[in-house]
Amino acid sequence: MLRAIVFFTDSPAQTRVTVFDTTLRDGEQTPGVSFTFEQKLEIARQLSSLGVYTIEAGFPASSQGERETVKAIAALGLDSFVCGLARSTTGDVDTCLDCGVDMVHVFIPTSEVQRVHTIKKSPEEVLRITGDVVAYVRDHCDLCMFSAMDATRTDPDYLIQVLQSAAGAGATILNIPDTVGVFSPSAMRRLISRIISEVNCPVDVHCHNDFGLAVANTVTAVEAGASQVQVTVNGLGERAGNADISQTVMILESIYGIRTGIRTDLLYETSRLISRYSGIAVPPIQPVIGDNAFSHESGIHSHGVIACAATFEPGIMTPEMVGHRRKLTLGKHVGRHAVRQMLSDAHLSPSDDQLDRIVEKVKFISTKGKKVTDADLYEIAGSEMGMVNGLRAIKLEDIAIMTGNHVIPTATVKALVEGREIVSSSTGNGPVDAALKAILGALPAHVQLKEFNIEAISGGSDAIGHVNIAIEDDQGRVISASGSGDDIVLASVEAMINAINLLQRLSRPGKV
Ligand code: MN
């Protein structure tokens, strides 16, 4: 691992910042996202294991359900502090305090546009309310965060007065939100530096991503002296979202050399948990935790990475550090080194001529626009190397699926598993889910589904469906395979059977 932190940035003064996560509050305000009560509790536990300093659990005054959730999270006894959001009224603050939170986060709009059009208060009234509400919180609670909503579009002289009033009344931390994401890093540096020199209180920032600058503005605020960052998992949040936790944390840890208290090796699994519960997929090219973040396809890059990973990766950030994995992928840019490495992982050593022909075929299939799966590679290698198929781990004999609007989708499979006939049934969210679970249930070893996607090759309702899946065994080996057909359930089953058989063959050296 490279340790040349000084090459990449001027060193900020701090050696440590804390992380305030608002996935459960601002993140849930993402259009279309709604977490269930149980999901919120699980997310809160995960954020606490991750090492988040403070979890914003919700906005108790917004609904009865929200109150119950915040109360339940506060009662979990997590390592993280639990915070609730409140408008600047004693009613909202009381509702928040009733939930048993460690911290109350009060906010009031300070920009002219929001002051005039939302709360309809004069600058003097906002100043007075700020002092009163912060003092009220501090009478009842040790921790009070004060937010000057829309701070970045507020007259800076007036903003300083408001913040001084909050600090004077006992606020324990001041939040500077870039509520509509309009700030630039240089403006952020100027504003945060001024606040730190004129107001005696720790500062935190909450940046929105309307122009794609949320993370840049957040880390620049830290350079200027901010001591806490507000983030969400996968950058969820209103409109274009907030600063992403994985990117923000890894920039601070790896480039700046600042400790965040985050267990970075849990970032990947945390991202996948939130992706599943929010229904918002992580794009493959997402930094740090996207599928491609440590994937290599081109010949030159794969060759370099096989020799030394830091050649074509940051080096100061490795897949292990974030709980991710490095992947060499097959495609039209693939080179001999990557193919040789992938085959050697499966105990196959083709001759140079055989390798050339295998690489040619992989490139040929890729240029047709088809994704080349691991199963395809081993199939090609098997035929080029003149090997016969080994014993199949699983051979499907029969499958029956029941689905409809009044039944729970159920699948029953009859299969020969390592030569023995096994019957396995499972229910699922839909027929595909039930079928795949029934197959996995028939296996002696633990195998789990890692990825599933389906695409229609032609347009109509009789379109051919193409299913790509990836499965993982208990040794962390990941195998991709595909299946196609006009019945998407059967295509999915075919893909799963292909993947399982491949996994089996890989664990038997010498057999393809
Ligand atoms: Mn926000």
XYZ file of C-alpha atoms and ligand atoms in Angstrom:
513
model
C 0.000 0.000 0.000
C 1.257 3.489 -0.858
C 1.571 5.887 2.028
C 2.440 9.058 0.195
C -0.390 11.107 1.647
C 1.606 14.323 1.457
C 1.756 14.125 -2.341
C -1.981 14.336 -2.750
C -3.107 17.241 -0.582
C -2.022 19.992 1.751
C -2.329 18.543 5.240
C -5.327 19.956 7.133
C -4.855 20.882 10.774
C -7.177 18.199 12.171
C -6.149 14.606 12.698
C -9.686 13.496 13.422
C -13.249 14.344 12.326
C -16.526 12.747 13.350
C -19.211 11.397 11.033
C -22.869 12.377 11.379
C -25.091 10.119 9.277
C -28.512 11.272 8.109
C -29.496 8.293 5.930
C -32.536 7.723 8.135
C -33.681 11.374 7.921
C -32.507 13.237 4.796
C -31.775 9.901 3.084
C -35.335 8.739 3.584
C -36.535 12.007 2.037
C -35.155 10.701 -1.288
C -38.149 10.671 -3.651
C -39.582 7.155 -3.713
C -37.672 5.871 -0.683
C -39.446 4.662 2.433
C -37.874 2.307 4.962
C -39.997 0.044 7.173
C -39.725 0.188 10.971
C -37.657 -3.024 11.090
C -35.382 -1.862 8.270
C -34.708 1.414 10.108
C -33.699 -0.440 13.254
C -31.368 -2.674 11.266
C -29.871 0.321 9.449
C -29.274 2.086 12.779
C -27.480 -1.004 14.150
C -25.350 -1.206 11.013
C -24.433 2.506 11.195
C -23.409 2.036 14.807
C -21.202 -0.987 13.958
C -19.753 1.098 11.141
C -18.557 3.638 13.699
C -20.834 6.578 12.870
C -20.485 9.136 15.694
C -24.085 10.400 15.545
C -27.104 8.873 13.789
C -29.905 11.224 12.807
C -32.786 8.805 13.381
C -35.636 10.955 12.089
C -37.919 13.957 12.519
C -40.264 12.989 15.395
C -42.747 15.853 14.927
C -43.477 14.753 11.366
C -45.640 11.713 12.226
C -46.637 9.218 14.896
C -44.743 6.463 13.028
C -41.591 8.579 12.960
C -41.878 9.180 16.732
C -42.123 5.444 17.401
C -39.139 4.721 15.185
C -36.902 7.385 16.754
C -37.927 6.208 20.229
C -37.098 2.568 19.322
C -33.700 3.520 17.868
C -32.858 5.644 20.918
C -33.723 2.637 23.103
C -31.351 0.254 21.253
C -28.405 1.364 23.389
C -26.138 1.833 20.377
C -22.539 3.060 20.571
C -23.492 5.990 18.318
C -25.274 9.045 19.675
C -28.890 9.212 18.464
C -30.201 12.541 17.235
C -33.686 13.764 16.336
C -34.577 16.708 14.104
C -36.864 19.536 15.273
C -38.071 22.835 13.889
C -37.300 25.785 16.125
C -40.407 25.482 18.292
C -40.703 24.214 21.865
C -43.430 21.819 20.661
C -41.085 20.105 18.158
C -38.242 20.057 20.694
C -40.491 18.472 23.366
C -41.650 15.798 20.904
C -38.035 15.056 20.106
C -36.985 14.918 23.771
C -39.890 12.539 24.513
C -38.241 10.016 22.183
C -35.232 9.788 24.490
C -32.655 11.072 21.983
C -29.089 12.032 22.987
C -29.086 15.118 20.764
C -31.692 17.552 19.456
C -30.987 19.077 16.042
C -32.903 22.359 15.670
C -33.046 24.268 12.417
C -34.377 27.566 11.111
C -34.118 29.120 7.649
C -31.735 32.077 7.538
C -31.590 32.976 3.826
C -33.877 35.752 2.664
C -35.626 33.591 0.061
C -36.559 30.933 2.610
C -37.275 33.384 5.438
C -39.706 35.414 3.324
C -41.435 32.530 1.531
C -41.556 29.813 4.186
C -41.560 31.011 7.805
C -42.373 34.695 7.038
C -40.153 36.042 9.826
C -37.908 39.096 9.956
C -34.121 38.725 10.412
C -34.498 40.011 13.988
C -37.186 37.444 14.781
C -35.016 34.602 13.425
C -32.104 35.833 15.563
C -34.278 35.914 18.703
C -35.872 32.488 18.016
C -32.405 30.964 17.485
C -31.156 32.037 20.922
C -34.413 31.029 22.625
C -34.749 27.571 21.065
C -31.099 26.591 21.583
C -31.303 27.686 25.240
C -34.522 25.674 25.604
C -32.887 22.538 24.173
C -29.843 22.937 26.428
C -32.107 23.221 29.502
C -33.257 19.658 28.750
C -30.486 17.973 26.778
C -26.657 17.857 26.800
C -26.250 17.938 23.047
C -27.737 20.525 20.701
C -26.940 20.902 17.021
C -28.117 24.126 15.452
C -28.623 24.411 11.671
C -28.905 27.708 9.812
C -30.944 26.292 6.937
C -29.820 27.542 3.520
C -26.707 29.011 5.179
C -24.809 29.187 1.901
C -27.397 31.586 0.407
C -27.537 33.698 3.567
C -25.840 37.105 3.848
C -22.558 36.107 5.554
C -22.569 38.961 8.094
C -26.091 38.063 9.186
C -25.230 34.342 9.225
C -22.356 35.038 11.624
C -24.746 36.904 13.954
C -27.180 33.965 13.949
C -24.412 31.451 14.606
C -22.973 33.600 17.411
C -26.421 33.727 18.963
C -26.751 29.900 18.773
C -23.235 29.396 20.185
C -23.888 31.936 22.939
C -27.076 30.090 23.932
C -25.130 26.834 24.331
C -25.258 25.018 20.967
C -22.733 22.160 21.111
C -22.159 22.114 17.334
C -23.175 24.397 14.466
C -24.263 22.890 11.167
C -23.715 24.802 7.926
C -26.057 23.320 5.330
C -25.577 23.914 1.617
C -29.289 23.156 1.419
C -29.693 23.441 -2.341
C -26.141 22.459 -3.300
C -25.045 25.752 -4.890
C -21.686 26.314 -3.187
C -18.266 25.832 -4.769
C -15.297 24.451 -2.828
C -13.543 27.844 -2.799
C -16.664 29.555 -1.403
C -16.953 26.803 1.190
C -13.335 27.248 2.263
C -13.860 31.009 2.696
C -17.127 30.671 4.649
C -15.977 27.903 7.009
C -12.664 29.692 7.714
C -14.550 32.861 8.607
C -17.054 31.036 10.864
C -14.263 29.247 12.696
C -12.383 32.464 13.316
C -15.463 34.463 14.431
C -17.696 31.942 16.234
C -16.543 29.866 19.185
C -18.160 26.490 18.485
C -17.341 23.299 16.515
C -18.643 23.349 12.948
C -20.183 20.650 10.774
C -21.403 20.739 7.156
C -24.357 19.242 5.314
C -23.844 19.417 1.565
C -26.276 18.620 -1.198
C -25.251 17.279 -4.568
C -27.295 19.375 -7.014
C -24.164 20.197 -9.042
C -22.212 17.073 -8.069
C -20.089 19.010 -5.556
C -21.424 17.575 -2.279
C -18.350 15.469 -1.478
C -15.873 18.097 -2.744
C -17.539 20.803 -0.641
C -17.631 18.530 2.409
C -13.934 17.663 2.340
C -13.033 21.286 1.587
C -14.959 22.312 4.715
C -12.743 19.881 6.642
C -9.646 21.466 5.083
C -10.953 24.799 6.357
C -11.371 23.420 9.883
C -14.817 21.776 10.120
C -14.797 19.036 12.734
C -17.757 16.952 11.560
C -19.198 15.819 8.212
C -22.845 15.022 7.480
C -23.285 12.195 5.029
C -25.691 9.503 3.875
C -25.090 5.966 2.667
C -24.958 5.876 -1.155
C -25.453 9.660 -1.143
C -29.219 9.313 -0.689
C -31.171 12.474 0.084
C -33.483 15.117 -1.299
C -33.204 15.740 -5.064
C -29.674 14.740 -6.164
C -28.843 13.647 -2.624
C -26.197 14.398 0.001
C -22.477 13.737 0.338
C -21.835 9.987 0.120
C -20.391 8.387 3.245
C -18.002 5.999 1.445
C -16.427 8.656 -0.758
C -16.206 11.259 1.997
C -14.713 8.856 4.517
C -12.178 7.334 2.117
C -11.017 10.760 0.901
C -10.499 11.858 4.504
C -8.832 8.597 5.564
C -6.733 7.773 2.506
C -5.916 11.109 0.876
C -5.922 13.426 3.895
C -4.784 10.911 6.515
C -7.576 11.977 8.890
C -9.193 9.425 11.210
C -12.980 9.287 11.010
C -13.705 6.498 13.485
C -15.336 4.538 10.642
C -14.649 0.821 10.191
C -14.018 1.258 6.477
C -14.104 -2.496 5.826
C -17.861 -2.369 6.466
C -18.547 0.340 3.848
C -19.305 -2.051 0.989
C -21.787 -4.199 2.904
C -23.437 -1.082 4.377
C -23.896 0.319 0.877
C -25.458 -2.940 -0.347
C -27.818 -3.061 2.658
C -29.095 0.455 1.939
C -29.312 -0.245 -1.778
C -31.528 -3.259 -1.065
C -33.773 -1.440 1.414
C -34.038 1.804 -0.582
C -34.575 0.100 -3.931
C -31.976 2.489 -5.390
C -29.243 0.574 -7.173
C -25.622 1.671 -6.905
C -24.264 2.507 -10.390
C -21.360 0.218 -11.357
C -19.022 3.198 -11.784
C -19.817 4.654 -8.323
C -16.501 5.466 -6.583
C -15.310 3.206 -3.736
C -18.237 0.761 -3.569
C -19.503 0.470 -7.179
C -19.129 -2.918 -8.870
C -16.394 -1.569 -11.136
C -14.489 0.353 -8.439
C -11.740 -2.297 -8.446
C -12.525 -4.079 -11.741
C -10.114 -4.280 -14.641
C -10.798 -5.332 -18.191
C -8.208 -3.831 -20.524
C -5.119 -5.908 -21.231
C -2.617 -3.268 -20.096
C -4.419 -2.554 -16.829
C -5.048 -6.209 -15.961
C -1.422 -7.065 -16.681
C -0.271 -4.213 -14.429
C -2.659 -5.072 -11.625
C -1.662 -8.752 -11.648
C 1.971 -7.664 -11.210
C 1.226 -4.978 -8.598
C -2.271 -3.692 -7.762
C -1.062 -0.120 -7.192
C -0.138 0.238 -10.870
C -3.720 0.951 -11.934
C -5.486 1.446 -8.602
C -5.076 4.301 -6.121
C -2.894 2.098 -3.941
C -3.780 4.234 -0.904
C -7.243 2.647 -1.117
C -7.515 -1.110 -1.648
C -10.638 -3.260 -2.089
C -9.873 -4.934 1.262
C -9.953 -1.564 3.039
C -13.572 -1.012 2.019
C -14.780 -4.630 2.161
C -14.898 -4.888 -1.628
C -13.032 -7.236 -3.994
C -10.767 -6.842 -7.012
C -12.117 -8.315 -10.231
C -10.636 -9.004 -13.626
C -13.458 -8.982 -16.136
C -13.801 -10.440 -19.576
C -14.562 -8.196 -22.510
C -13.277 -7.027 -25.835
C -10.286 -5.283 -24.223
C -9.189 -8.380 -22.316
C -5.566 -9.459 -22.520
C -3.712 -12.741 -22.217
C -2.444 -12.105 -18.698
C -5.930 -11.662 -17.268
C -7.278 -14.747 -19.011
C -4.280 -16.816 -17.914
C -4.766 -15.593 -14.333
C -8.509 -16.397 -14.336
C -7.890 -19.873 -15.737
C -5.078 -20.513 -13.315
C -7.443 -19.615 -10.441
C -9.509 -22.545 -11.750
C -6.426 -24.821 -11.830
C -6.214 -24.683 -15.644
C -2.951 -24.099 -17.462
C -3.473 -23.786 -21.213
C -0.499 -23.808 -23.586
C 0.408 -20.499 -25.280
C -1.425 -21.545 -28.473
C -4.506 -22.608 -26.556
C -4.445 -19.364 -24.599
C -4.293 -17.332 -27.813
C -7.330 -19.124 -29.192
C -9.268 -18.733 -25.921
C -8.522 -14.977 -25.836
C -9.564 -14.640 -29.487
C -12.907 -16.338 -28.800
C -13.592 -14.200 -25.724
C -12.908 -11.042 -27.751
C -15.026 -12.298 -30.635
C -18.047 -12.938 -28.384
C -17.582 -9.541 -26.683
C -17.476 -7.592 -29.923
C -20.901 -9.096 -30.695
C -22.092 -7.079 -27.680
C -22.594 -10.108 -25.462
C -21.388 -10.221 -21.879
C -18.841 -13.027 -21.405
C -19.482 -14.757 -18.102
C -17.088 -16.944 -16.112
C -19.134 -19.925 -17.276
C -18.567 -18.915 -20.909
C -14.817 -18.646 -20.329
C -14.543 -22.110 -18.810
C -16.767 -23.540 -21.538
C -14.456 -22.039 -24.179
C -11.344 -23.179 -22.335
C -12.803 -26.673 -21.975
C -13.380 -27.052 -25.686
C -10.057 -25.448 -26.715
C -8.131 -27.609 -24.289
C -9.957 -30.734 -25.409
C -11.364 -31.576 -22.006
C -14.630 -33.324 -21.337
C -17.125 -32.066 -18.818
C -16.635 -33.401 -15.339
C -19.317 -34.623 -12.984
C -22.181 -32.191 -12.678
C -22.959 -30.981 -9.193
C -26.598 -30.616 -10.037
C -28.804 -31.876 -12.836
C -32.330 -30.563 -12.915
C -34.994 -33.200 -13.508
C -38.249 -31.366 -12.843
C -39.421 -27.984 -11.700
C -42.948 -26.912 -10.828
C -43.917 -23.387 -9.925
C -47.151 -22.034 -8.541
C -47.881 -18.325 -8.635
C -50.899 -16.050 -8.825
C -52.593 -13.165 -7.032
C -53.925 -15.246 -4.115
C -51.033 -17.627 -3.458
C -47.531 -17.243 -2.141
C -45.211 -18.067 -5.077
C -43.853 -21.564 -4.440
C -41.394 -23.676 -6.397
C -40.567 -27.357 -6.100
C -37.522 -28.832 -7.804
C -36.463 -32.427 -8.303
C -32.767 -32.676 -9.076
C -29.847 -35.060 -9.023
C -27.387 -33.505 -6.623
C -24.032 -35.253 -6.842
C -25.897 -38.310 -8.128
C -28.580 -38.392 -5.429
C -32.181 -37.432 -6.109
C -33.259 -34.473 -3.969
C -36.645 -32.753 -3.814
C -36.627 -29.216 -2.476
C -39.363 -26.590 -2.162
C -39.312 -22.914 -1.335
C -41.554 -19.901 -1.279
C -40.375 -16.519 -2.566
C -41.322 -12.958 -3.416
C -42.097 -14.113 -6.944
C -41.704 -17.217 -9.099
C -38.036 -16.515 -9.951
C -37.116 -15.935 -6.311
C -38.951 -19.122 -5.255
C -37.304 -21.204 -7.995
C -33.768 -20.012 -7.212
C -34.263 -20.534 -3.478
C -35.576 -24.054 -4.072
C -32.446 -24.891 -6.094
C -30.092 -23.396 -3.499
C -32.012 -25.323 -0.830
C -31.190 -28.607 -2.604
C -27.425 -28.049 -2.335
C -25.372 -29.576 0.457
C -23.094 -26.508 0.765
C -24.009 -22.919 1.440
C -24.167 -20.857 -1.749
C -25.751 -17.433 -2.005
C -26.999 -15.304 -4.844
C -24.850 -12.170 -5.269
C -26.266 -10.562 -8.397
C -29.261 -11.039 -10.605
C -30.237 -9.071 -13.653
C -32.463 -9.716 -16.546
C -32.743 -8.046 -19.896
C -35.127 -8.498 -22.778
C -33.307 -9.158 -26.032
C -36.236 -8.168 -28.270
C -39.178 -5.865 -27.644
C -42.530 -7.674 -27.273
C -44.143 -9.751 -24.515
C -42.686 -12.849 -26.231
C -39.172 -11.353 -25.964
C -36.209 -13.592 -25.245
C -35.028 -12.889 -21.702
C -31.323 -13.012 -20.909
C -30.460 -13.591 -17.265
C -27.045 -12.889 -15.743
C -26.379 -14.092 -12.223
C -23.468 -14.325 -9.853
C -23.264 -16.681 -6.890
C -20.795 -16.922 -4.025
C -19.757 -19.981 -2.040
C -18.691 -20.017 1.602
C -15.041 -19.527 0.587
C -15.923 -16.209 -1.029
C -15.547 -17.527 -4.569
C -17.812 -15.618 -6.970
C -18.969 -17.150 -10.255
C -21.073 -15.545 -12.964
C -23.192 -17.410 -15.473
C -26.118 -16.739 -17.737
C -29.209 -18.355 -19.197
C -31.677 -17.283 -21.872
C -35.098 -18.222 -23.085
C -38.627 -16.959 -23.608
C -39.574 -18.090 -20.079
C -37.722 -15.881 -17.603
C -38.179 -18.340 -14.740
C -36.593 -21.164 -16.700
C -33.851 -18.850 -18.012
C -33.054 -17.881 -14.412
C -33.007 -21.534 -13.369
C -30.664 -22.352 -16.265
C -28.300 -19.552 -15.234
C -28.296 -20.783 -11.629
C -27.657 -24.423 -12.610
C -24.803 -23.315 -14.905
C -23.240 -21.292 -12.123
C -23.501 -24.080 -9.550
C -21.994 -26.638 -11.904
C -19.151 -24.299 -12.659
C -18.484 -23.699 -8.984
C -18.316 -27.459 -8.522
C -15.898 -27.921 -11.419
C -13.631 -25.195 -10.114
C -13.242 -26.962 -6.807
C -11.982 -30.090 -8.631
C -8.505 -29.347 -9.964
C -7.850 -30.428 -13.535
C -11.433 -30.959 -14.583
C -13.318 -28.521 -16.732
Mn -30.717 18.212 3.495
